[in-house]
């Protein structure tokens, strides 16, 4: 059931394709104005997406802009619904507060639907699956997820603050007295810390894990999965946008647009 993907590393191509497909007029995703940008309708409303652009291939900085699967799906949704589109980059754990306070229209950040989050936000239907995996140094004595929970285990585990990796590890490891958690603002910082031997492993989503491991020598992803999750877009509770955006999302799933965007960034082997 485990899927192996090859990451597209031709980033310049990704950017070019992003600009072409997104065509969203959002300053973050395309730096050139495209033909058809609606200067004639300046009162067009803007959808603002909160994200944390430290999570390739879903959202990451490329040149001056933010690109990735979420950025492109959201731009396509905004385009379909006739909105302008902007991305606001922030800490991952600021996204839900920005959404609930109405500072942004929605949050999209490879965000997992969890019962806790459902208490403060509404979610769209899911558009992708995420798997929490463990990154270790090659030769690590941690060889499966179970090693983290073995009697007497005492590992120092890195996570990105506020992510499900953080939430699970806080309960299952720190809370159970089986180790300590180091929390980082960015997944990449956790991985850097692992590479330099400051921590024993990193718990993070599989697709960013693959990119971070590819970018660092001597790291690997354990075969066993910690958790399988659904990614969705979050909205302020009761927001009238939820239904509209969800409708557009489902049309983009049905007509193959979402899969095409995913395939651009993650190549099935
Ligand atoms: N899927 C995980 C979660 O929802 C991690 C998401 C991190 N996303 C990001 N853009 N940094 O908690």
PDB file of C-alpha atoms and ligand atoms in Angstrom:
ATOM      1  CA  UNK A   1       0.000   0.000   0.000  1.00  0.00           C
ATOM      2  CA  UNK A   2       2.984   2.228   0.298  1.00  0.00           C
ATOM      3  CA  UNK A   3       3.383   4.421  -2.711  1.00  0.00           C
ATOM      4  CA  UNK A   4       6.754   5.441  -4.047  1.00  0.00           C
ATOM      5  CA  UNK A   5       7.012   8.627  -5.971  1.00  0.00           C
ATOM      6  CA  UNK A   6       9.804  10.345  -7.732  1.00  0.00           C
ATOM      7  CA  UNK A   7      10.088  14.021  -7.063  1.00  0.00           C
ATOM      8  CA  UNK A   8      10.372  16.298 -10.035  1.00  0.00           C
ATOM      9  CA  UNK A   9      13.583  18.200  -9.492  1.00  0.00           C
ATOM     10  CA  UNK A  10      13.391  20.374 -12.579  1.00  0.00           C
ATOM     11  CA  UNK A  11      12.338  23.322 -10.518  1.00  0.00           C
ATOM     12  CA  UNK A  12      12.625  25.924 -13.234  1.00  0.00           C
ATOM     13  CA  UNK A  13      10.230  23.849 -15.252  1.00  0.00           C
ATOM     14  CA  UNK A  14       7.909  23.594 -12.274  1.00  0.00           C
ATOM     15  CA  UNK A  15       7.894  27.363 -11.941  1.00  0.00           C
ATOM     16  CA  UNK A  16       7.180  27.875 -15.607  1.00  0.00           C
ATOM     17  CA  UNK A  17       4.404  25.312 -15.513  1.00  0.00           C
ATOM     18  CA  UNK A  18       3.061  26.773 -12.308  1.00  0.00           C
ATOM     19  CA  UNK A  19       2.773  30.206 -13.805  1.00  0.00           C
ATOM     20  CA  UNK A  20       1.167  28.803 -16.916  1.00  0.00           C
ATOM     21  CA  UNK A  21      -1.360  26.607 -15.188  1.00  0.00           C
ATOM     22  CA  UNK A  22      -2.141  28.707 -12.195  1.00  0.00           C
ATOM     23  CA  UNK A  23      -2.583  31.834 -14.287  1.00  0.00           C
ATOM     24  CA  UNK A  24      -4.100  33.241 -11.197  1.00  0.00           C
ATOM     25  CA  UNK A  25      -2.893  36.813 -11.155  1.00  0.00           C
ATOM     26  CA  UNK A  26      -1.811  36.254  -7.561  1.00  0.00           C
ATOM     27  CA  UNK A  27       1.387  38.161  -6.997  1.00  0.00           C
ATOM     28  CA  UNK A  28       2.844  35.258  -5.075  1.00  0.00           C
ATOM     29  CA  UNK A  29       2.507  32.546  -7.681  1.00  0.00           C
ATOM     30  CA  UNK A  30       3.204  34.283 -10.928  1.00  0.00           C
ATOM     31  CA  UNK A  31       5.395  37.312 -11.238  1.00  0.00           C
ATOM     32  CA  UNK A  32       4.289  38.219 -14.719  1.00  0.00           C
ATOM     33  CA  UNK A  33       0.880  39.612 -15.470  1.00  0.00           C
ATOM     34  CA  UNK A  34      -0.861  37.334 -17.900  1.00  0.00           C
ATOM     35  CA  UNK A  35      -3.134  38.216 -20.754  1.00  0.00           C
ATOM     36  CA  UNK A  36      -6.637  38.361 -19.439  1.00  0.00           C
ATOM     37  CA  UNK A  37      -5.775  39.679 -15.988  1.00  0.00           C
ATOM     38  CA  UNK A  38      -8.848  41.623 -15.046  1.00  0.00           C
ATOM     39  CA  UNK A  39      -7.716  45.165 -14.711  1.00  0.00           C
ATOM     40  CA  UNK A  40     -11.199  46.148 -15.767  1.00  0.00           C
ATOM     41  CA  UNK A  41     -12.799  44.650 -12.672  1.00  0.00           C
ATOM     42  CA  UNK A  42     -10.728  45.996  -9.783  1.00  0.00           C
ATOM     43  CA  UNK A  43     -13.515  45.326  -7.300  1.00  0.00           C
ATOM     44  CA  UNK A  44     -13.134  41.584  -7.783  1.00  0.00           C
ATOM     45  CA  UNK A  45     -12.944  40.004  -4.358  1.00  0.00           C
ATOM     46  CA  UNK A  46      -9.761  38.330  -3.262  1.00  0.00           C
ATOM     47  CA  UNK A  47      -9.449  34.898  -1.722  1.00  0.00           C
ATOM     48  CA  UNK A  48      -6.567  34.857   0.724  1.00  0.00           C
ATOM     49  CA  UNK A  49      -5.008  31.513   1.474  1.00  0.00           C
ATOM     50  CA  UNK A  50      -2.996  31.121   4.661  1.00  0.00           C
ATOM     51  CA  UNK A  51      -0.162  28.647   4.372  1.00  0.00           C
ATOM     52  CA  UNK A  52       3.279  27.784   5.687  1.00  0.00           C
ATOM     53  CA  UNK A  53       5.496  27.611   2.627  1.00  0.00           C
ATOM     54  CA  UNK A  54       8.072  25.287   4.159  1.00  0.00           C
ATOM     55  CA  UNK A  55       6.442  22.114   2.966  1.00  0.00           C
ATOM     56  CA  UNK A  56       7.519  20.963  -0.485  1.00  0.00           C
ATOM     57  CA  UNK A  57       5.929  19.806  -2.769  1.00  0.00           C
ATOM     58  CA  UNK A  58       2.684  21.254  -1.333  1.00  0.00           C
ATOM     59  CA  UNK A  59       3.942  24.798  -0.738  1.00  0.00           C
ATOM     60  CA  UNK A  60       7.420  26.221  -0.946  1.00  0.00           C
ATOM     61  CA  UNK A  61       9.317  29.328  -1.968  1.00  0.00           C
ATOM     62  CA  UNK A  62      10.524  29.435  -5.530  1.00  0.00           C
ATOM     63  CA  UNK A  63      12.212  32.652  -6.551  1.00  0.00           C
ATOM     64  CA  UNK A  64      10.011  35.490  -5.302  1.00  0.00           C
ATOM     65  CA  UNK A  65       6.872  33.418  -5.181  1.00  0.00           C
ATOM     66  CA  UNK A  66       5.197  30.539  -3.439  1.00  0.00           C
ATOM     67  CA  UNK A  67       4.449  27.502  -5.553  1.00  0.00           C
ATOM     68  CA  UNK A  68       3.356  23.918  -5.017  1.00  0.00           C
ATOM     69  CA  UNK A  69       0.376  21.613  -5.161  1.00  0.00           C
ATOM     70  CA  UNK A  70      -1.741  23.571  -2.669  1.00  0.00           C
ATOM     71  CA  UNK A  71      -0.871  26.933  -4.226  1.00  0.00           C
ATOM     72  CA  UNK A  72      -1.952  25.699  -7.639  1.00  0.00           C
ATOM     73  CA  UNK A  73      -5.120  23.943  -6.524  1.00  0.00           C
ATOM     74  CA  UNK A  74      -6.178  27.036  -4.577  1.00  0.00           C
ATOM     75  CA  UNK A  75      -5.395  29.317  -7.533  1.00  0.00           C
ATOM     76  CA  UNK A  76      -7.506  27.073  -9.774  1.00  0.00           C
ATOM     77  CA  UNK A  77     -10.370  27.182  -7.264  1.00  0.00           C
ATOM     78  CA  UNK A  78     -10.175  30.980  -7.046  1.00  0.00           C
ATOM     79  CA  UNK A  79     -10.103  31.227 -10.832  1.00  0.00           C
ATOM     80  CA  UNK A  80     -13.125  28.960 -11.161  1.00  0.00           C
ATOM     81  CA  UNK A  81     -15.083  30.994  -8.631  1.00  0.00           C
ATOM     82  CA  UNK A  82     -14.046  34.333 -10.162  1.00  0.00           C
ATOM     83  CA  UNK A  83     -11.922  35.615  -7.287  1.00  0.00           C
ATOM     84  CA  UNK A  84      -8.489  37.155  -7.268  1.00  0.00           C
ATOM     85  CA  UNK A  85      -6.043  35.096  -5.286  1.00  0.00           C
ATOM     86  CA  UNK A  86      -3.309  35.781  -2.761  1.00  0.00           C
ATOM     87  CA  UNK A  87      -1.172  33.684  -0.479  1.00  0.00           C
ATOM     88  CA  UNK A  88      -0.152  34.682   3.032  1.00  0.00           C
ATOM     89  CA  UNK A  89       2.827  32.822   4.385  1.00  0.00           C
ATOM     90  CA  UNK A  90       2.954  32.317   8.157  1.00  0.00           C
ATOM     91  CA  UNK A  91       4.006  29.871  10.861  1.00  0.00           C
ATOM     92  CA  UNK A  92       2.083  26.608  10.569  1.00  0.00           C
ATOM     93  CA  UNK A  93       0.505  27.049  13.980  1.00  0.00           C
ATOM     94  CA  UNK A  94      -0.723  30.547  13.028  1.00  0.00           C
ATOM     95  CA  UNK A  95      -2.852  29.266  10.160  1.00  0.00           C
ATOM     96  CA  UNK A  96      -5.908  28.143  12.135  1.00  0.00           C
ATOM     97  CA  UNK A  97      -5.936  31.332  14.267  1.00  0.00           C
ATOM     98  CA  UNK A  98      -5.712  33.414  11.045  1.00  0.00           C
ATOM     99  CA  UNK A  99      -8.652  31.466   9.636  1.00  0.00           C
ATOM    100  CA  UNK A 100     -10.832  31.612  12.729  1.00  0.00           C
ATOM    101  CA  UNK A 101     -10.191  35.335  13.206  1.00  0.00           C
ATOM    102  CA  UNK A 102     -11.193  36.028   9.598  1.00  0.00           C
ATOM    103  CA  UNK A 103      -7.802  37.514   8.632  1.00  0.00           C
ATOM    104  CA  UNK A 104      -7.664  35.094   5.704  1.00  0.00           C
ATOM    105  CA  UNK A 105     -10.293  33.289   3.626  1.00  0.00           C
ATOM    106  CA  UNK A 106      -9.051  29.771   4.254  1.00  0.00           C
ATOM    107  CA  UNK A 107      -6.044  27.704   5.235  1.00  0.00           C
ATOM    108  CA  UNK A 108      -4.381  25.224   2.901  1.00  0.00           C
ATOM    109  CA  UNK A 109      -1.098  23.736   3.998  1.00  0.00           C
ATOM    110  CA  UNK A 110      -1.031  19.984   3.574  1.00  0.00           C
ATOM    111  CA  UNK A 111      -3.206  20.258   6.632  1.00  0.00           C
ATOM    112  CA  UNK A 112      -4.479  17.050   8.163  1.00  0.00           C
ATOM    113  CA  UNK A 113      -8.093  16.787   9.237  1.00  0.00           C
ATOM    114  CA  UNK A 114      -8.077  15.955  12.957  1.00  0.00           C
ATOM    115  CA  UNK A 115     -10.883  15.778  15.522  1.00  0.00           C
ATOM    116  CA  UNK A 116      -9.217  18.574  17.522  1.00  0.00           C
ATOM    117  CA  UNK A 117      -8.987  20.917  14.569  1.00  0.00           C
ATOM    118  CA  UNK A 118     -12.602  20.153  13.669  1.00  0.00           C
ATOM    119  CA  UNK A 119     -13.536  21.798  16.945  1.00  0.00           C
ATOM    120  CA  UNK A 120     -12.243  25.149  15.703  1.00  0.00           C
ATOM    121  CA  UNK A 121     -12.537  25.015  11.900  1.00  0.00           C
ATOM    122  CA  UNK A 122     -14.584  23.386   9.134  1.00  0.00           C
ATOM    123  CA  UNK A 123     -12.781  21.324   6.491  1.00  0.00           C
ATOM    124  CA  UNK A 124     -13.414  20.771   2.786  1.00  0.00           C
ATOM    125  CA  UNK A 125     -13.450  17.278   1.373  1.00  0.00           C
ATOM    126  CA  UNK A 126     -10.005  15.748   1.283  1.00  0.00           C
ATOM    127  CA  UNK A 127      -7.841  16.256  -1.818  1.00  0.00           C
ATOM    128  CA  UNK A 128      -4.760  14.219  -0.840  1.00  0.00           C
ATOM    129  CA  UNK A 129      -3.441  11.601   1.554  1.00  0.00           C
ATOM    130  CA  UNK A 130      -0.483  12.220   3.827  1.00  0.00           C
ATOM    131  CA  UNK A 131       1.561   9.684   5.734  1.00  0.00           C
ATOM    132  CA  UNK A 132       3.556  10.502   8.855  1.00  0.00           C
ATOM    133  CA  UNK A 133       6.958   8.887   8.401  1.00  0.00           C
ATOM    134  CA  UNK A 134      10.200   8.800  10.352  1.00  0.00           C
ATOM    135  CA  UNK A 135      13.475  10.135   8.963  1.00  0.00           C
ATOM    136  CA  UNK A 136      16.663   8.772  10.548  1.00  0.00           C
ATOM    137  CA  UNK A 137      20.362   8.844   9.819  1.00  0.00           C
ATOM    138  CA  UNK A 138      21.575   5.882   7.818  1.00  0.00           C
ATOM    139  CA  UNK A 139      22.730   3.240  10.283  1.00  0.00           C
ATOM    140  CA  UNK A 140      20.436   4.541  13.029  1.00  0.00           C
ATOM    141  CA  UNK A 141      19.430   2.071  15.698  1.00  0.00           C
ATOM    142  CA  UNK A 142      15.854   3.187  15.075  1.00  0.00           C
ATOM    143  CA  UNK A 143      14.763   0.781  12.350  1.00  0.00           C
ATOM    144  CA  UNK A 144      10.970   0.887  12.640  1.00  0.00           C
ATOM    145  CA  UNK A 145       8.295   3.109  14.138  1.00  0.00           C
ATOM    146  CA  UNK A 146       7.868   0.611  16.973  1.00  0.00           C
ATOM    147  CA  UNK A 147      11.439   1.218  18.151  1.00  0.00           C
ATOM    148  CA  UNK A 148      10.312   4.685  19.250  1.00  0.00           C
ATOM    149  CA  UNK A 149       7.798   3.147  21.649  1.00  0.00           C
ATOM    150  CA  UNK A 150       9.832   0.205  22.898  1.00  0.00           C
ATOM    151  CA  UNK A 151      10.287  -0.205  26.646  1.00  0.00           C
ATOM    152  CA  UNK A 152      13.070   2.075  27.813  1.00  0.00           C
ATOM    153  CA  UNK A 153      13.205   4.011  24.532  1.00  0.00           C
ATOM    154  CA  UNK A 154      14.592   7.498  25.056  1.00  0.00           C
ATOM    155  CA  UNK A 155      15.030   9.242  21.744  1.00  0.00           C
ATOM    156  CA  UNK A 156      15.141  12.930  20.966  1.00  0.00           C
ATOM    157  CA  UNK A 157      12.516  13.422  18.266  1.00  0.00           C
ATOM    158  CA  UNK A 158      12.281  16.439  15.948  1.00  0.00           C
ATOM    159  CA  UNK A 159       8.981  17.795  14.609  1.00  0.00           C
ATOM    160  CA  UNK A 160       7.570  20.964  13.077  1.00  0.00           C
ATOM    161  CA  UNK A 161       5.676  22.918  15.724  1.00  0.00           C
ATOM    162  CA  UNK A 162       1.939  22.361  15.752  1.00  0.00           C
ATOM    163  CA  UNK A 163       1.893  19.634  13.104  1.00  0.00           C
ATOM    164  CA  UNK A 164       0.292  16.256  13.626  1.00  0.00           C
ATOM    165  CA  UNK A 165       3.818  14.843  13.993  1.00  0.00           C
ATOM    166  CA  UNK A 166       4.202  17.189  16.979  1.00  0.00           C
ATOM    167  CA  UNK A 167       0.791  16.312  18.371  1.00  0.00           C
ATOM    168  CA  UNK A 168       1.283  12.533  18.119  1.00  0.00           C
ATOM    169  CA  UNK A 169       4.846  12.576  19.405  1.00  0.00           C
ATOM    170  CA  UNK A 170       3.858  14.831  22.288  1.00  0.00           C
ATOM    171  CA  UNK A 171       1.309  12.219  23.377  1.00  0.00           C
ATOM    172  CA  UNK A 172       2.903   8.932  22.367  1.00  0.00           C
ATOM    173  CA  UNK A 173       6.518   9.727  23.189  1.00  0.00           C
ATOM    174  CA  UNK A 174       6.919  12.729  25.477  1.00  0.00           C
ATOM    175  CA  UNK A 175       3.648  12.107  27.303  1.00  0.00           C
ATOM    176  CA  UNK A 176       4.511   8.436  27.736  1.00  0.00           C
ATOM    177  CA  UNK A 177       7.958   9.229  29.142  1.00  0.00           C
ATOM    178  CA  UNK A 178       9.626   7.545  26.160  1.00  0.00           C
ATOM    179  CA  UNK A 179      11.716  10.440  24.947  1.00  0.00           C
ATOM    180  CA  UNK A 180      11.888  14.166  24.327  1.00  0.00           C
ATOM    181  CA  UNK A 181      10.568  16.373  21.531  1.00  0.00           C
ATOM    182  CA  UNK A 182      12.460  19.171  19.775  1.00  0.00           C
ATOM    183  CA  UNK A 183      10.076  21.548  18.026  1.00  0.00           C
ATOM    184  CA  UNK A 184      11.192  23.551  14.985  1.00  0.00           C
ATOM    185  CA  UNK A 185       9.583  26.353  12.971  1.00  0.00           C
ATOM    186  CA  UNK A 186      10.396  24.531   9.750  1.00  0.00           C
ATOM    187  CA  UNK A 187      10.563  20.852   8.890  1.00  0.00           C
ATOM    188  CA  UNK A 188      13.817  21.563   7.055  1.00  0.00           C
ATOM    189  CA  UNK A 189      15.362  22.869  10.286  1.00  0.00           C
ATOM    190  CA  UNK A 190      14.436  19.650  12.072  1.00  0.00           C
ATOM    191  CA  UNK A 191      16.042  17.659   9.267  1.00  0.00           C
ATOM    192  CA  UNK A 192      19.157  19.835   9.444  1.00  0.00           C
ATOM    193  CA  UNK A 193      19.356  19.147  13.137  1.00  0.00           C
ATOM    194  CA  UNK A 194      19.084  15.422  12.452  1.00  0.00           C
ATOM    195  CA  UNK A 195      21.810  15.616   9.809  1.00  0.00           C
ATOM    196  CA  UNK A 196      24.167  17.226  12.333  1.00  0.00           C
ATOM    197  CA  UNK A 197      23.338  14.638  14.987  1.00  0.00           C
ATOM    198  CA  UNK A 198      21.490  16.879  17.449  1.00  0.00           C
ATOM    199  CA  UNK A 199      18.361  14.718  17.362  1.00  0.00           C
ATOM    200  CA  UNK A 200      17.690  11.038  16.634  1.00  0.00           C
ATOM    201  CA  UNK A 201      14.838  11.238  14.129  1.00  0.00           C
ATOM    202  CA  UNK A 202      12.235  13.505  12.561  1.00  0.00           C
ATOM    203  CA  UNK A 203       8.519  12.763  12.276  1.00  0.00           C
ATOM    204  CA  UNK A 204       7.076  14.465   9.226  1.00  0.00           C
ATOM    205  CA  UNK A 205       4.762  13.974   6.245  1.00  0.00           C
ATOM    206  CA  UNK A 206       6.035  11.616   3.529  1.00  0.00           C
ATOM    207  CA  UNK A 207       6.278  13.939   0.542  1.00  0.00           C
ATOM    208  CA  UNK A 208       8.296  16.687   2.247  1.00  0.00           C
ATOM    209  CA  UNK A 209      10.293  13.886   3.899  1.00  0.00           C
ATOM    210  CA  UNK A 210      11.336  12.598   0.470  1.00  0.00           C
ATOM    211  CA  UNK A 211      12.411  16.050  -0.638  1.00  0.00           C
ATOM    212  CA  UNK A 212      14.371  16.742   2.548  1.00  0.00           C
ATOM    213  CA  UNK A 213      16.088  13.353   2.419  1.00  0.00           C
ATOM    214  CA  UNK A 214      16.979  13.873  -1.239  1.00  0.00           C
ATOM    215  CA  UNK A 215      18.562  17.199  -0.301  1.00  0.00           C
ATOM    216  CA  UNK A 216      20.700  15.802   2.545  1.00  0.00           C
ATOM    217  CA  UNK A 217      23.369  13.104   2.506  1.00  0.00           C
ATOM    218  CA  UNK A 218      23.145  10.149   4.846  1.00  0.00           C
ATOM    219  CA  UNK A 219      19.451  10.241   5.753  1.00  0.00           C
ATOM    220  CA  UNK A 220      16.685   7.757   5.041  1.00  0.00           C
ATOM    221  CA  UNK A 221      12.973   7.272   5.596  1.00  0.00           C
ATOM    222  CA  UNK A 222      11.870   4.213   7.574  1.00  0.00           C
ATOM    223  CA  UNK A 223       9.564   1.853   5.699  1.00  0.00           C
ATOM    224  CA  UNK A 224       6.964   1.678   8.451  1.00  0.00           C
ATOM    225  CA  UNK A 225       4.268   4.353   8.579  1.00  0.00           C
ATOM    226  CA  UNK A 226       3.356   6.190  11.760  1.00  0.00           C
ATOM    227  CA  UNK A 227      -0.054   7.449  10.618  1.00  0.00           C
ATOM    228  CA  UNK A 228      -2.088   7.846   7.433  1.00  0.00           C
ATOM    229  CA  UNK A 229      -4.014  11.112   7.153  1.00  0.00           C
ATOM    230  CA  UNK A 230      -6.323  13.173   4.931  1.00  0.00           C
ATOM    231  CA  UNK A 231      -5.358  16.658   3.778  1.00  0.00           C
ATOM    232  CA  UNK A 232      -8.116  19.258   3.389  1.00  0.00           C
ATOM    233  CA  UNK A 233      -8.739  22.994   3.229  1.00  0.00           C
ATOM    234  CA  UNK A 234      -9.883  24.666   6.461  1.00  0.00           C
ATOM    235  CA  UNK A 235     -12.403  27.485   6.923  1.00  0.00           C
ATOM    236  CA  UNK A 236     -13.839  29.519   9.744  1.00  0.00           C
ATOM    237  CA  UNK A 237     -16.721  27.599  11.262  1.00  0.00           C
ATOM    238  CA  UNK A 238     -19.931  28.292   9.395  1.00  0.00           C
ATOM    239  CA  UNK A 239     -18.148  30.224   6.617  1.00  0.00           C
ATOM    240  CA  UNK A 240     -20.237  30.502   3.465  1.00  0.00           C
ATOM    241  CA  UNK A 241     -17.062  29.934   1.492  1.00  0.00           C
ATOM    242  CA  UNK A 242     -16.799  26.315   2.560  1.00  0.00           C
ATOM    243  CA  UNK A 243     -19.517  25.072   0.252  1.00  0.00           C
ATOM    244  CA  UNK A 244     -18.417  27.178  -2.722  1.00  0.00           C
ATOM    245  CA  UNK A 245     -14.769  26.218  -2.440  1.00  0.00           C
ATOM    246  CA  UNK A 246     -15.635  22.593  -1.806  1.00  0.00           C
ATOM    247  CA  UNK A 247     -17.848  22.555  -4.890  1.00  0.00           C
ATOM    248  CA  UNK A 248     -15.064  24.011  -7.032  1.00  0.00           C
ATOM    249  CA  UNK A 249     -12.544  21.593  -5.491  1.00  0.00           C
ATOM    250  CA  UNK A 250     -14.737  18.616  -6.321  1.00  0.00           C
ATOM    251  CA  UNK A 251     -15.179  19.797  -9.907  1.00  0.00           C
ATOM    252  CA  UNK A 252     -11.409  20.160 -10.222  1.00  0.00           C
ATOM    253  CA  UNK A 253     -10.981  16.666  -8.798  1.00  0.00           C
ATOM    254  CA  UNK A 254     -13.628  15.263 -11.185  1.00  0.00           C
ATOM    255  CA  UNK A 255     -12.153  16.865 -14.318  1.00  0.00           C
ATOM    256  CA  UNK A 256      -8.625  15.691 -13.523  1.00  0.00           C
ATOM    257  CA  UNK A 257      -7.136  19.113 -12.769  1.00  0.00           C
ATOM    258  CA  UNK A 258      -6.159  18.223  -9.209  1.00  0.00           C
ATOM    259  CA  UNK A 259      -4.460  15.004 -10.312  1.00  0.00           C
ATOM    260  CA  UNK A 260      -2.630  16.867 -13.080  1.00  0.00           C
ATOM    261  CA  UNK A 261      -1.315  19.366 -10.521  1.00  0.00           C
ATOM    262  CA  UNK A 262      -0.239  16.572  -8.184  1.00  0.00           C
ATOM    263  CA  UNK A 263       1.463  14.717 -11.056  1.00  0.00           C
ATOM    264  CA  UNK A 264       3.445  17.827 -11.931  1.00  0.00           C
ATOM    265  CA  UNK A 265       5.052  17.839  -8.504  1.00  0.00           C
ATOM    266  CA  UNK A 266       4.970  14.149  -7.581  1.00  0.00           C
ATOM    267  CA  UNK A 267       5.618  11.613 -10.283  1.00  0.00           C
ATOM    268  CA  UNK A 268       4.145   8.141  -9.898  1.00  0.00           C
ATOM    269  CA  UNK A 269       6.744   5.556 -10.794  1.00  0.00           C
TER     270      UNK A 269
HETATM  271  N1  LIG B   1      -0.028  17.311   7.763  1.00  0.00           N
HETATM  272  C1  LIG B   1       0.579  17.871   8.926  1.00  0.00           C
HETATM  273  C2  LIG B   1      -0.451  18.598   9.764  1.00  0.00           C
HETATM  274  O1  LIG B   1      -1.489  18.934   9.294  1.00  0.00           O
HETATM  275  C3  LIG B   1       1.720  18.796   8.610  1.00  0.00           C
HETATM  276  C4  LIG B   1       1.379  19.945   7.714  1.00  0.00           C
HETATM  277  C5  LIG B   1       2.491  20.960   7.634  1.00  0.00           C
HETATM  278  N2  LIG B   1       2.230  21.892   6.607  1.00  0.00           N
HETATM  279  C6  LIG B   1       3.010  22.938   6.287  1.00  0.00           C
HETATM  280  N3  LIG B   1       2.657  23.685   5.272  1.00  0.00           N
HETATM  281  N4  LIG B   1       4.054  23.218   7.009  1.00  0.00           N
HETATM  282  O2  LIG B   1      -0.228  18.887  10.897  1.00  0.00           O
END
